Amino acid sequence: MTAPSLDTAYVDLLLGWDRLEKSLGADAVIDFNLLDADGGTDFASRWDVLLAVKALRRRAEREANPLAYRRLGAHEAFLRNRMGEHWDFEPYIAATQGFRFALYGDDVLDAARQSLTARLAPWQLALDKDTEKNLETRDTEIAEKDVADFYTDFLTRHKPQLEALIGSKADFTVDISFGEVDQYWAAWVDGRGNAFRLRFNRRHMKQHWRARSIQLALHELFAHLVQMSILRSRIAAGELPAWLGLTTVHGPEQFQSEGLAQTLPLFWQIPEAQEPLVQTRCALSHFSGLVWHNAHIRLHGGTPLELVVDEVRRWLPWREEGKVAHSLNSLGNHPLYRSYEFVYGASQDFFTRLAVEKGQAVLPALYTNWLTYDDLLKLRA
C-alpha cells in the first residue's frame, strides 16, 4: 500500500490531534480549519501524537521540506511542554513562534511613550492612572445592538479596496456574536472553510467604542479573515500546501499573522484608519506591547513577580496591580499562552518598522504567503 503524501499525513495528524485535545477538554489545536475537513488519525494519547510528530518531522527533513520541518518542530516543542517538560523561555519561543528577541531598552520605551504622549496632547490627556478611561470619554460609544451592523458595513465598504491593493479576492462570510467566557480574549476570529465567525467576550468588552471598533475591524476582519480567505483559495488551487490550511496559535505562523493585524492601520491608509483616535489607539497598543514584552522576559528570567508588576505599572500606570499579576500568572504557567501571547509585542514592533520602511508595497506578499521570521527579515532588507 502506498504511503500517503507528506501533505496528507500532516493534515491527518493535525485533525486527529485536535480531536484528541477536545476529547480531553483541553484547548483546540486547530484555530482555522480552512480545509473544512474532519477525521484524521486516531490517537489514544498525547504520547502517540508526539511519536507521530517526531516521525513526520524526520520525513519532512528527508524530503527536504523546510517549512513543514520548521512547523512540526513547533508542534513538538509545544507538546513536550504540554506534557510536563518546562523549557527555558528563549529556546521555547525560538522553537514555537520562531523568532529571536531581546529586552527593549529604556530609550526605546521612552521614544514610544513620547510618541503616545504627543498623540494624547490635543485632548489634554496625560499618561496617568486614568489614561484609558479618559481616552474613552473622547470617543463615541456604539450600542451592542448596532455593533454587528457596524462591522459588516465597514467590511462591505472597504473590502474591495483592500482586494485591489493586494491583487487577490477574499470570498467569505462572517457571523458576529456575543457571549461571556472565562478566557483572556476580548475578541476572537476563527472558522471552517470560508465561513468565519467573530466573537466578542463581554467579560472583557462591556462597551464598544468607535475608534477601538475600527481598530478591531482592521485587525480581525481585514487582516485575519481576508488573509485566511486568500490562503484558502491558494491552497484550493494547489499553490500552497494543504497543511497550511489548518492553523495553530502555538506555531510560527502567528508572528506574521498578529504583526500584520496589529499594524494594518499603518500600512493601509483609508480615512478611518487615519483618524486621530484610531492612530492614538495604535500608538497605545504599540507602547503597551513593548512593556509587556519586557515583562514576559523578566518573569521567565526569574525576576520576582512584585518587581515585574512594579515595572509594568511604572510605564503603564492605568493598569491595576492585581490585574497585572493575574495576567503574568496566566502567561507564565500555561504552555500555550506562554508561547502565543509573547508574539504580540515583538511582532507589532517589527511590523511598525516594516510599515515605515516599506509601506503598502509589501501587503501582497504578507497576504498571499506564509512567511517565516527569516523570510520577513529579508522583506525588510
PDB file of C-alpha atoms in Angstrom, residues 169-370:
ATOM      1  CA  LYS A 169     -10.147  38.299  -3.919  1.00  0.00           C
ATOM      2  CA  ALA A 170     -11.317  37.322  -0.445  1.00  0.00           C
ATOM      3  CA  ASP A 171     -14.569  35.365  -0.520  1.00  0.00           C
ATOM      4  CA  PHE A 172     -16.002  34.589   2.920  1.00  0.00           C
ATOM      5  CA  THR A 173     -18.910  35.043   5.288  1.00  0.00           C
ATOM      6  CA  VAL A 174     -18.636  36.147   8.900  1.00  0.00           C
ATOM      7  CA  ASP A 175     -21.040  35.543  11.777  1.00  0.00           C
ATOM      8  CA  ILE A 176     -20.795  38.062  14.635  1.00  0.00           C
ATOM      9  CA  SER A 177     -21.891  37.025  18.127  1.00  0.00           C
ATOM     10  CA  PHE A 178     -21.564  37.982  21.802  1.00  0.00           C
ATOM     11  CA  GLY A 179     -21.009  35.854  24.885  1.00  0.00           C
ATOM     12  CA  GLU A 180     -19.208  35.673  28.191  1.00  0.00           C
ATOM     13  CA  VAL A 181     -16.406  33.131  28.666  1.00  0.00           C
ATOM     14  CA  ASP A 182     -13.626  32.798  31.225  1.00  0.00           C
ATOM     15  CA  GLN A 183     -10.864  33.478  28.694  1.00  0.00           C
ATOM     16  CA  TYR A 184      -8.318  36.267  28.369  1.00  0.00           C
ATOM     17  CA  TRP A 185      -9.508  37.494  24.956  1.00  0.00           C
ATOM     18  CA  ALA A 186     -11.964  40.297  24.193  1.00  0.00           C
ATOM     19  CA  ALA A 187     -12.487  39.393  20.517  1.00  0.00           C
ATOM     20  CA  TRP A 188     -11.587  36.255  18.573  1.00  0.00           C
ATOM     21  CA  VAL A 189     -11.969  35.071  14.990  1.00  0.00           C
ATOM     22  CA  ASP A 190     -11.856  31.524  13.667  1.00  0.00           C
ATOM     23  CA  GLY A 191     -13.792  29.345  11.232  1.00  0.00           C
ATOM     24  CA  ARG A 192     -14.092  26.493   8.765  1.00  0.00           C
ATOM     25  CA  GLY A 193     -13.806  26.677   5.012  1.00  0.00           C
ATOM     26  CA  ASN A 194     -14.858  30.194   4.066  1.00  0.00           C
ATOM     27  CA  ALA A 195     -17.423  30.518   6.903  1.00  0.00           C
ATOM     28  CA  PHE A 196     -15.819  32.550   9.670  1.00  0.00           C
ATOM     29  CA  ARG A 197     -17.013  33.924  12.974  1.00  0.00           C
ATOM     30  CA  LEU A 198     -16.146  36.935  15.117  1.00  0.00           C
ATOM     31  CA  ARG A 199     -16.946  36.549  18.799  1.00  0.00           C
ATOM     32  CA  PHE A 200     -16.932  39.264  21.460  1.00  0.00           C
ATOM     33  CA  ASN A 201     -16.347  38.351  25.091  1.00  0.00           C
ATOM     34  CA  ARG A 202     -18.463  40.548  27.356  1.00  0.00           C
ATOM     35  CA  ARG A 203     -16.199  39.667  30.275  1.00  0.00           C
ATOM     36  CA  HIS A 204     -13.533  41.958  28.789  1.00  0.00           C
ATOM     37  CA  MET A 205     -15.567  44.069  26.370  1.00  0.00           C
ATOM     38  CA  LYS A 206     -18.560  45.510  28.150  1.00  0.00           C
ATOM     39  CA  GLN A 207     -18.667  48.585  25.890  1.00  0.00           C
ATOM     40  CA  HIS A 208     -17.860  49.185  22.233  1.00  0.00           C
ATOM     41  CA  TRP A 209     -16.120  52.432  21.288  1.00  0.00           C
ATOM     42  CA  ARG A 210     -15.940  53.609  17.696  1.00  0.00           C
ATOM     43  CA  ALA A 211     -12.146  54.061  17.413  1.00  0.00           C
ATOM     44  CA  ARG A 212     -11.497  50.763  19.146  1.00  0.00           C
ATOM     45  CA  SER A 213     -14.048  49.090  16.857  1.00  0.00           C
ATOM     46  CA  ILE A 214     -12.316  50.457  13.749  1.00  0.00           C
ATOM     47  CA  GLN A 215      -9.029  49.134  15.106  1.00  0.00           C
ATOM     48  CA  LEU A 216     -10.598  45.729  15.791  1.00  0.00           C
ATOM     49  CA  ALA A 217     -12.323  45.592  12.407  1.00  0.00           C
ATOM     50  CA  LEU A 218      -8.986  46.170  10.687  1.00  0.00           C
ATOM     51  CA  HIS A 219      -7.340  43.577  12.926  1.00  0.00           C
ATOM     52  CA  GLU A 220      -9.897  40.786  12.910  1.00  0.00           C
ATOM     53  CA  LEU A 221     -11.744  41.178   9.606  1.00  0.00           C
ATOM     54  CA  PHE A 222      -9.358  42.905   7.224  1.00  0.00           C
ATOM     55  CA  ALA A 223      -6.132  41.292   8.436  1.00  0.00           C
ATOM     56  CA  HIS A 224      -7.000  37.841   9.786  1.00  0.00           C
ATOM     57  CA  LEU A 225     -10.093  36.927   7.770  1.00  0.00           C
ATOM     58  CA  VAL A 226      -9.020  38.421   4.455  1.00  0.00           C
ATOM     59  CA  GLN A 227      -5.637  36.712   4.794  1.00  0.00           C
ATOM     60  CA  MET A 228      -7.238  33.371   5.709  1.00  0.00           C
ATOM     61  CA  SER A 229      -9.640  33.575   2.767  1.00  0.00           C
ATOM     62  CA  ILE A 230      -6.826  34.281   0.307  1.00  0.00           C
ATOM     63  CA  LEU A 231      -4.682  31.469   1.704  1.00  0.00           C
ATOM     64  CA  ARG A 232      -7.664  29.129   1.441  1.00  0.00           C
ATOM     65  CA  SER A 233      -8.073  29.978  -2.252  1.00  0.00           C
ATOM     66  CA  ARG A 234      -4.380  29.398  -2.923  1.00  0.00           C
ATOM     67  CA  ILE A 235      -4.496  26.032  -1.128  1.00  0.00           C
ATOM     68  CA  ALA A 236      -7.538  25.000  -3.182  1.00  0.00           C
ATOM     69  CA  ALA A 237      -5.631  25.946  -6.345  1.00  0.00           C
ATOM     70  CA  GLY A 238      -2.679  23.767  -5.292  1.00  0.00           C
ATOM     71  CA  GLU A 239      -0.383  26.775  -4.872  1.00  0.00           C
ATOM     72  CA  LEU A 240       0.191  26.225  -1.145  1.00  0.00           C
ATOM     73  CA  PRO A 241       0.418  23.022   0.944  1.00  0.00           C
ATOM     74  CA  ALA A 242      -2.818  21.706   2.424  1.00  0.00           C
ATOM     75  CA  TRP A 243      -1.457  21.596   5.990  1.00  0.00           C
ATOM     76  CA  LEU A 244      -1.174  25.380   5.955  1.00  0.00           C
ATOM     77  CA  GLY A 245      -4.985  25.392   5.893  1.00  0.00           C
ATOM     78  CA  LEU A 246      -5.044  24.118   9.482  1.00  0.00           C
ATOM     79  CA  THR A 247      -3.622  26.979  11.529  1.00  0.00           C
ATOM     80  CA  THR A 248      -2.370  26.762  15.106  1.00  0.00           C
ATOM     81  CA  VAL A 249      -1.748  29.523  17.633  1.00  0.00           C
ATOM     82  CA  HIS A 250       1.375  27.902  19.094  1.00  0.00           C
ATOM     83  CA  GLY A 251       3.156  27.844  15.730  1.00  0.00           C
ATOM     84  CA  PRO A 252       5.423  30.227  13.795  1.00  0.00           C
ATOM     85  CA  GLU A 253       2.637  31.462  11.500  1.00  0.00           C
ATOM     86  CA  GLN A 254       1.495  33.793  14.298  1.00  0.00           C
ATOM     87  CA  PHE A 255       4.352  36.289  14.073  1.00  0.00           C
ATOM     88  CA  GLN A 256       3.231  37.299  10.590  1.00  0.00           C
ATOM     89  CA  SER A 257      -0.475  36.963  11.350  1.00  0.00           C
ATOM     90  CA  GLU A 258      -0.594  39.043  14.542  1.00  0.00           C
ATOM     91  CA  GLY A 259       2.061  41.502  13.430  1.00  0.00           C
ATOM     92  CA  LEU A 260       0.070  42.420  10.318  1.00  0.00           C
ATOM     93  CA  ALA A 261      -3.234  42.545  12.213  1.00  0.00           C
ATOM     94  CA  GLN A 262      -1.960  44.951  14.841  1.00  0.00           C
ATOM     95  CA  THR A 263      -0.367  47.349  12.369  1.00  0.00           C
ATOM     96  CA  LEU A 264      -2.693  47.309   9.342  1.00  0.00           C
ATOM     97  CA  PRO A 265      -3.774  50.943  10.014  1.00  0.00           C
ATOM     98  CA  LEU A 266      -0.129  51.921   9.425  1.00  0.00           C
ATOM     99  CA  PHE A 267       0.058  50.147   6.044  1.00  0.00           C
ATOM    100  CA  TRP A 268      -3.425  50.802   4.659  1.00  0.00           C
ATOM    101  CA  GLN A 269      -4.260  54.450   4.923  1.00  0.00           C
ATOM    102  CA  ILE A 270      -8.017  54.580   4.479  1.00  0.00           C
ATOM    103  CA  PRO A 271      -9.661  57.631   6.118  1.00  0.00           C
ATOM    104  CA  GLU A 272     -10.981  55.733   9.144  1.00  0.00           C
ATOM    105  CA  ALA A 273      -7.540  54.282   9.886  1.00  0.00           C
ATOM    106  CA  GLN A 274      -6.041  57.769   9.876  1.00  0.00           C
ATOM    107  CA  GLU A 275      -8.491  59.237  12.379  1.00  0.00           C
ATOM    108  CA  PRO A 276      -6.567  60.669  15.363  1.00  0.00           C
ATOM    109  CA  LEU A 277      -8.262  58.406  17.920  1.00  0.00           C
ATOM    110  CA  VAL A 278      -7.509  55.281  15.858  1.00  0.00           C
ATOM    111  CA  GLN A 279      -3.868  56.268  15.423  1.00  0.00           C
ATOM    112  CA  THR A 280      -3.672  57.025  19.149  1.00  0.00           C
ATOM    113  CA  ARG A 281      -5.067  53.571  19.879  1.00  0.00           C
ATOM    114  CA  CYS A 282      -2.365  52.067  17.653  1.00  0.00           C
ATOM    115  CA  ALA A 283       0.331  54.043  19.478  1.00  0.00           C
ATOM    116  CA  LEU A 284      -1.095  52.926  22.831  1.00  0.00           C
ATOM    117  CA  SER A 285      -1.098  49.303  21.701  1.00  0.00           C
ATOM    118  CA  HIS A 286       2.497  49.551  20.439  1.00  0.00           C
ATOM    119  CA  PHE A 287       3.768  51.139  23.656  1.00  0.00           C
ATOM    120  CA  SER A 288       1.904  48.655  25.842  1.00  0.00           C
ATOM    121  CA  GLY A 289       3.219  45.762  23.758  1.00  0.00           C
ATOM    122  CA  LEU A 290       6.824  46.840  24.324  1.00  0.00           C
ATOM    123  CA  VAL A 291       6.249  46.983  28.090  1.00  0.00           C
ATOM    124  CA  TRP A 292       4.596  43.564  28.206  1.00  0.00           C
ATOM    125  CA  HIS A 293       7.350  42.108  26.017  1.00  0.00           C
ATOM    126  CA  ASN A 294       9.897  43.072  28.661  1.00  0.00           C
ATOM    127  CA  ALA A 295       7.632  41.824  31.440  1.00  0.00           C
ATOM    128  CA  HIS A 296       7.469  38.362  29.850  1.00  0.00           C
ATOM    129  CA  ILE A 297      11.239  38.155  29.547  1.00  0.00           C
ATOM    130  CA  ARG A 298      11.867  39.299  33.116  1.00  0.00           C
ATOM    131  CA  LEU A 299       9.223  36.970  34.559  1.00  0.00           C
ATOM    132  CA  HIS A 300      10.610  33.949  32.734  1.00  0.00           C
ATOM    133  CA  GLY A 301      14.147  35.008  33.604  1.00  0.00           C
ATOM    134  CA  GLY A 302      13.469  34.718  37.331  1.00  0.00           C
ATOM    135  CA  THR A 303      12.714  38.325  38.304  1.00  0.00           C
ATOM    136  CA  PRO A 304      10.416  38.338  41.372  1.00  0.00           C
ATOM    137  CA  LEU A 305       6.763  38.891  40.490  1.00  0.00           C
ATOM    138  CA  GLU A 306       6.499  42.066  42.596  1.00  0.00           C
ATOM    139  CA  LEU A 307       9.326  43.713  40.675  1.00  0.00           C
ATOM    140  CA  VAL A 308       7.788  42.787  37.308  1.00  0.00           C
ATOM    141  CA  VAL A 309       4.405  44.192  38.371  1.00  0.00           C
ATOM    142  CA  ASP A 310       6.075  47.402  39.566  1.00  0.00           C
ATOM    143  CA  GLU A 311       7.934  47.719  36.263  1.00  0.00           C
ATOM    144  CA  VAL A 312       4.733  47.308  34.214  1.00  0.00           C
ATOM    145  CA  ARG A 313       2.925  49.898  36.288  1.00  0.00           C
ATOM    146  CA  ARG A 314       5.863  52.315  36.098  1.00  0.00           C
ATOM    147  CA  TRP A 315       5.258  52.545  32.364  1.00  0.00           C
ATOM    148  CA  LEU A 316       1.507  51.786  32.310  1.00  0.00           C
ATOM    149  CA  PRO A 317       0.085  53.447  35.450  1.00  0.00           C
ATOM    150  CA  TRP A 318      -3.527  52.820  34.391  1.00  0.00           C
ATOM    151  CA  ARG A 319      -3.042  49.060  34.802  1.00  0.00           C
ATOM    152  CA  GLU A 320      -4.172  47.756  38.211  1.00  0.00           C
ATOM    153  CA  GLU A 321      -1.680  45.752  40.285  1.00  0.00           C
ATOM    154  CA  GLY A 322      -3.933  42.754  40.768  1.00  0.00           C
ATOM    155  CA  LYS A 323      -4.838  42.502  37.082  1.00  0.00           C
ATOM    156  CA  VAL A 324      -1.189  42.785  36.035  1.00  0.00           C
ATOM    157  CA  ALA A 325      -0.255  39.992  38.443  1.00  0.00           C
ATOM    158  CA  HIS A 326      -3.143  37.829  37.217  1.00  0.00           C
ATOM    159  CA  SER A 327      -2.089  38.263  33.592  1.00  0.00           C
ATOM    160  CA  LEU A 328       1.515  37.405  34.401  1.00  0.00           C
ATOM    161  CA  ASN A 329       0.414  34.292  36.287  1.00  0.00           C
ATOM    162  CA  SER A 330      -1.645  33.047  33.331  1.00  0.00           C
ATOM    163  CA  LEU A 331       1.064  33.796  30.786  1.00  0.00           C
ATOM    164  CA  GLY A 332       3.805  32.300  32.906  1.00  0.00           C
ATOM    165  CA  ASN A 333       2.209  28.944  33.603  1.00  0.00           C
ATOM    166  CA  HIS A 334       0.201  27.990  30.518  1.00  0.00           C
ATOM    167  CA  PRO A 335       2.322  26.438  27.733  1.00  0.00           C
ATOM    168  CA  LEU A 336       0.003  27.815  25.023  1.00  0.00           C
ATOM    169  CA  TYR A 337      -0.278  31.386  26.311  1.00  0.00           C
ATOM    170  CA  ARG A 338       3.418  31.375  27.268  1.00  0.00           C
ATOM    171  CA  SER A 339       4.155  30.989  23.570  1.00  0.00           C
ATOM    172  CA  TYR A 340       1.299  32.764  21.797  1.00  0.00           C
ATOM    173  CA  GLU A 341       0.860  35.859  23.964  1.00  0.00           C
ATOM    174  CA  PHE A 342       4.547  36.739  23.749  1.00  0.00           C
ATOM    175  CA  VAL A 343       4.325  37.145  19.978  1.00  0.00           C
ATOM    176  CA  TYR A 344       2.235  40.336  20.174  1.00  0.00           C
ATOM    177  CA  GLY A 345       4.733  42.916  21.395  1.00  0.00           C
ATOM    178  CA  ALA A 346       7.653  41.820  19.237  1.00  0.00           C
ATOM    179  CA  SER A 347       5.606  41.335  16.075  1.00  0.00           C
ATOM    180  CA  GLN A 348       3.858  44.685  16.439  1.00  0.00           C
ATOM    181  CA  ASP A 349       7.180  46.465  16.843  1.00  0.00           C
ATOM    182  CA  PHE A 350       8.668  44.596  13.858  1.00  0.00           C
ATOM    183  CA  PHE A 351       5.695  45.391  11.606  1.00  0.00           C
ATOM    184  CA  THR A 352       5.545  49.016  12.785  1.00  0.00           C
ATOM    185  CA  ARG A 353       9.091  49.406  11.485  1.00  0.00           C
ATOM    186  CA  LEU A 354       8.228  47.466   8.325  1.00  0.00           C
ATOM    187  CA  ALA A 355       5.335  49.858   7.639  1.00  0.00           C
ATOM    188  CA  VAL A 356       7.657  52.854   7.927  1.00  0.00           C
ATOM    189  CA  GLU A 357      10.364  51.263   5.777  1.00  0.00           C
ATOM    190  CA  LYS A 358       8.296  49.610   3.028  1.00  0.00           C
ATOM    191  CA  GLY A 359       4.716  50.860   3.241  1.00  0.00           C
ATOM    192  CA  GLN A 360       1.809  49.174   1.476  1.00  0.00           C
ATOM    193  CA  ALA A 361       4.037  47.731  -1.280  1.00  0.00           C
ATOM    194  CA  VAL A 362       4.653  44.638   0.881  1.00  0.00           C
ATOM    195  CA  LEU A 363       0.977  43.899   1.536  1.00  0.00           C
ATOM    196  CA  PRO A 364       0.548  41.427  -1.383  1.00  0.00           C
ATOM    197  CA  ALA A 365       3.394  39.284  -0.031  1.00  0.00           C
ATOM    198  CA  LEU A 366       2.028  39.437   3.513  1.00  0.00           C
ATOM    199  CA  TYR A 367      -1.482  38.369   2.470  1.00  0.00           C
ATOM    200  CA  THR A 368      -0.718  35.631  -0.044  1.00  0.00           C
ATOM    201  CA  ASN A 369       2.053  33.577   1.579  1.00  0.00           C
ATOM    202  CA  TRP A 370       3.112  32.235   4.924  1.00  0.00           C
TER     203      TRP A 370
END
